């Protein structure tokens, strides 16, 4: 209960500053209150949720929401940089995070990417626009996980293009394909019919799913005597 009260107290302070003070030392303040990296991500996510709720209730105007969201993004960038400096680890798992062309909800996706990094994943985020040769990227890279982030339901046609690239360029015995986001949840059956293995409602479920499916692939590859798996990079002979 004390930990929860501490978290709420810090959340209230940070949220108030997100709305009013872009020069505030957000990360330093959270560290001084003994919040760890994962708790800080929880706090930023809670701020974003509160922003959304106040926007829907017309408690905040558009400009204030945009400015506050921009501050949250800057906090996340600073936190990500500090995590790389103070908590180094060797990545042995890699993921490609794909957004369809036109997707604008980048903060939630960046937050999910950072959660994967804290779990030891090497990550790369791309927007599948007309300038990106997605099939070539998928064919020439060795991602153990491909995650489609789909938040805007109006982008179904663009998502279909991404799914086609994945279906023709990914070796499914090695690479896990999942999806997440409000639009992905709304169209979960449609996605699964097109080869997505799991539609996840949050980053924690996405990570658990990736690691569980990876463990299954490890067993299958071991039984077949094949090198390489979702969680362990293939080794040259």
Coordinates of C-alpha atoms in Angstrom, one line a residue:
X1 CA 0.0 0.0 0.0
X2 CA 2.9 2.4 0.8
X3 CA 4.4 1.7 -2.6
X4 CA 1.1 2.5 -4.3
X5 CA 0.7 5.7 -2.4
X6 CA 4.2 6.7 -3.3
X7 CA 3.6 6.0 -6.9
X8 CA 0.3 8.0 -7.0
X9 CA 2.0 10.9 -5.2
X10 CA 4.8 11.0 -7.8
X11 CA 2.3 10.6 -10.6
X12 CA 0.2 13.5 -9.5
X13 CA 3.3 15.7 -9.3
X14 CA 4.7 14.7 -12.6
X15 CA 1.3 15.0 -14.3
X16 CA 0.9 18.5 -13.0
X17 CA 4.4 19.5 -14.3
X18 CA 3.7 17.8 -17.7
X19 CA 0.8 20.3 -18.1
X20 CA 2.7 23.4 -16.9
X21 CA 6.5 23.1 -16.8
X22 CA 8.6 21.8 -19.7
X23 CA 11.9 22.6 -17.9
X24 CA 11.2 20.4 -14.9
X25 CA 13.7 17.6 -14.3
X26 CA 11.2 14.8 -14.6
X27 CA 13.6 11.8 -14.7
X28 CA 15.7 13.2 -11.8
X29 CA 12.5 13.7 -9.7
X30 CA 11.4 10.1 -10.4
X31 CA 14.8 8.7 -9.6
X32 CA 15.0 10.7 -6.3
X33 CA 11.7 9.0 -5.3
X34 CA 13.2 5.6 -5.8
X35 CA 11.2 4.7 -9.0
X36 CA 13.0 2.1 -11.1
X37 CA 13.0 2.2 -15.0
X38 CA 9.9 0.0 -15.3
X39 CA 8.0 2.0 -12.7
X40 CA 8.9 5.2 -14.6
X41 CA 7.4 3.7 -17.8
X42 CA 4.3 2.8 -15.8
X43 CA 4.1 6.4 -14.6
X44 CA 4.5 7.9 -18.1
X45 CA 1.8 5.5 -19.4
X46 CA -0.5 6.6 -16.5
X47 CA 0.1 10.2 -17.5
X48 CA -0.8 9.5 -21.1
X49 CA -4.0 7.7 -20.0
X50 CA -5.0 10.6 -17.8
X51 CA -4.4 13.0 -20.7
X52 CA -6.6 11.0 -22.9
X53 CA -9.4 10.9 -20.3
X54 CA -9.3 14.6 -19.8
X55 CA -9.3 15.2 -23.5
X56 CA -12.4 13.0 -24.0
X57 CA -14.1 14.9 -21.1
X58 CA -13.2 18.2 -22.7
X59 CA -11.2 19.2 -19.6
X60 CA -8.2 20.0 -21.7
X61 CA -7.9 21.8 -25.0
X62 CA -6.2 20.4 -28.1
X63 CA -3.1 22.6 -27.7
X64 CA -2.5 21.6 -24.1
X65 CA -2.8 17.9 -24.9
X66 CA -0.4 18.2 -27.8
X67 CA 2.2 20.1 -25.7
X68 CA 1.8 17.7 -22.8
X69 CA 2.2 14.7 -25.1
X70 CA 5.3 16.2 -26.6
X71 CA 6.8 16.6 -23.1
X72 CA 6.0 13.0 -22.3
X73 CA 7.8 12.0 -25.5
X74 CA 10.9 14.0 -24.4
X75 CA 10.8 12.5 -21.0
X76 CA 10.7 9.0 -22.5
X77 CA 13.6 9.9 -24.8
X78 CA 15.7 11.1 -21.9
X79 CA 14.8 8.0 -19.8
X80 CA 15.7 5.7 -22.7
X81 CA 19.1 7.4 -23.1
X82 CA 19.9 7.1 -19.4
X83 CA 18.8 3.5 -19.3
X84 CA 21.3 2.8 -22.0
X85 CA 24.1 4.5 -20.0
X86 CA 23.3 3.2 -16.5
X87 CA 21.8 -0.3 -17.1
X88 CA 23.9 -1.8 -20.0
X89 CA 23.1 -5.3 -21.2
X90 CA 23.9 -7.6 -24.1
X91 CA 21.0 -8.0 -26.4
X92 CA 20.5 -11.5 -27.7
X93 CA 17.0 -11.0 -29.1
X94 CA 15.9 -8.6 -31.8
X95 CA 12.5 -7.2 -32.8
X96 CA 11.2 -5.0 -35.7
X97 CA 8.4 -2.7 -34.7
X98 CA 6.4 -1.7 -37.8
X99 CA 3.9 1.2 -38.0
X100 CA 1.6 1.5 -41.0
X101 CA 2.0 4.7 -43.1
X102 CA -0.1 7.5 -41.7
X103 CA 0.1 6.3 -38.1
X104 CA 0.6 9.3 -35.8
X105 CA 0.2 7.8 -32.3
X106 CA 3.9 7.5 -31.7
X107 CA 4.2 7.9 -28.0
X108 CA 2.4 4.7 -27.1
X109 CA 4.5 2.8 -29.5
X110 CA 7.8 4.3 -28.3
X111 CA 6.8 3.4 -24.7
X112 CA 6.2 -0.2 -25.8
X113 CA 9.6 -0.3 -27.6
X114 CA 11.3 0.9 -24.4
X115 CA 9.6 -1.9 -22.4
X116 CA 11.1 -4.4 -24.8
X117 CA 14.5 -2.8 -24.5
X118 CA 14.4 -3.1 -20.7
X119 CA 13.7 -6.8 -21.1
X120 CA 16.9 -7.2 -23.2
X121 CA 15.6 -6.9 -26.7
X122 CA 17.4 -5.0 -29.4
X123 CA 14.7 -3.0 -31.2
X124 CA 14.2 -1.1 -34.4
X125 CA 11.1 0.9 -35.3
X126 CA 10.1 1.8 -38.8
X127 CA 7.1 3.4 -40.6
X128 CA 6.1 1.4 -43.6
X129 CA 5.9 4.4 -46.0
X130 CA 6.5 4.4 -49.7
X131 CA 10.2 5.1 -49.3
X132 CA 10.9 1.9 -47.2
X133 CA 11.6 -1.4 -49.0
X134 CA 10.0 -3.5 -46.2
X135 CA 10.3 -6.8 -48.0
X136 CA 14.0 -6.3 -48.5
X137 CA 14.5 -5.3 -44.8
X138 CA 12.7 -8.4 -43.6
X139 CA 14.6 -10.7 -46.0
X140 CA 18.0 -9.3 -45.2
X141 CA 17.7 -8.9 -41.4
X142 CA 17.5 -11.5 -38.7
X143 CA 14.6 -10.3 -36.5
X144 CA 13.3 -12.9 -34.0
X145 CA 10.1 -10.9 -33.6
X146 CA 8.0 -8.7 -35.9
X147 CA 5.4 -6.5 -34.1
X148 CA 2.8 -4.5 -36.0
X149 CA 1.6 -1.5 -34.1
X150 CA -1.9 -0.5 -35.3
X151 CA -3.7 2.2 -33.5
X152 CA -5.7 4.1 -36.2
X153 CA -8.5 2.1 -37.6
X154 CA -8.6 4.1 -40.7
X155 CA -5.3 2.6 -41.9
X156 CA -6.6 -0.8 -42.7
X157 CA -5.5 -0.6 -46.3
X158 CA -1.9 0.3 -45.3
X159 CA -1.9 -2.5 -42.7
X160 CA -2.9 -5.0 -45.5
X161 CA 0.2 -3.9 -47.4
X162 CA 2.4 -4.5 -44.4
X163 CA 0.9 -7.9 -43.8
X164 CA 1.5 -8.9 -47.4
X165 CA 5.2 -7.9 -47.1
X166 CA 5.4 -10.0 -43.9
X167 CA 3.7 -13.0 -45.4
X168 CA 6.1 -13.1 -48.4
X169 CA 9.3 -12.2 -46.7
X170 CA 9.4 -13.7 -43.2
X171 CA 10.5 -17.2 -42.3
X172 CA 7.8 -18.2 -39.9
X173 CA 9.7 -21.1 -38.3
X174 CA 12.2 -18.5 -37.0
X175 CA 10.3 -15.3 -36.6
X176 CA 7.2 -14.6 -34.4
X177 CA 4.6 -12.1 -35.8
X178 CA 2.4 -10.3 -33.3
X179 CA 0.3 -7.1 -33.3
X180 CA -1.0 -4.6 -30.8
X181 CA -3.0 -1.4 -30.5
X182 CA -6.7 -0.4 -30.3
X183 CA -7.3 -1.0 -34.0
X184 CA -5.4 -4.3 -33.9
X185 CA -7.7 -5.5 -31.1
X186 CA -10.8 -4.4 -33.0
X187 CA -9.6 -6.4 -36.1
X188 CA -8.0 -9.3 -34.3
X189 CA -9.7 -12.0 -36.2
X190 CA -8.9 -10.3 -39.5
X191 CA -5.2 -10.1 -38.5
X192 CA -5.0 -13.7 -37.3
X193 CA -6.6 -14.9 -40.6
X194 CA -3.6 -13.1 -42.3
X195 CA -0.9 -14.8 -40.3
X196 CA -0.6 -12.7 -37.1
X197 CA 0.0 -15.2 -34.3
X198 CA -1.3 -13.1 -31.4
X199 CA -3.0 -9.7 -31.0
X200 CA -1.8 -8.3 -27.7
X201 CA -3.7 -5.7 -25.5
X202 CA -0.5 -4.3 -23.9
X203 CA 3.3 -4.4 -23.9
X204 CA 3.5 -6.8 -21.0
X205 CA 1.4 -9.4 -22.9
X206 CA 3.4 -8.8 -26.0
X207 CA 6.7 -9.5 -24.3
X208 CA 5.3 -12.6 -22.5
X209 CA 3.8 -13.8 -25.9
X210 CA 7.1 -13.3 -27.7
X211 CA 9.1 -15.2 -25.1
X212 CA 6.6 -18.0 -24.8
X213 CA 6.3 -18.5 -28.6
X214 CA 10.1 -18.3 -28.7
X215 CA 10.4 -21.1 -26.1
X216 CA 8.2 -23.2 -28.2
X217 CA 10.3 -22.6 -31.3
X218 CA 13.5 -23.5 -29.3
X219 CA 12.0 -26.9 -28.4
X220 CA 10.9 -27.5 -31.9
X221 CA 14.3 -26.6 -33.4
X222 CA 16.2 -28.6 -30.8
X223 CA 14.0 -31.7 -31.5
X224 CA 14.7 -31.3 -35.2
X225 CA 18.4 -30.7 -34.6
X226 CA 18.3 -27.2 -36.3
X227 CA 20.4 -24.3 -35.1
X228 CA 18.6 -21.0 -34.4
X229 CA 15.5 -20.0 -32.7
X230 CA 13.4 -17.0 -31.7
X231 CA 15.4 -16.3 -28.6
X232 CA 18.9 -17.4 -29.6
X233 CA 20.7 -16.1 -32.8
X234 CA 21.8 -18.8 -35.1
X235 CA 25.5 -19.8 -34.9
X236 CA 27.8 -20.3 -37.8
X237 CA 29.3 -23.7 -38.1

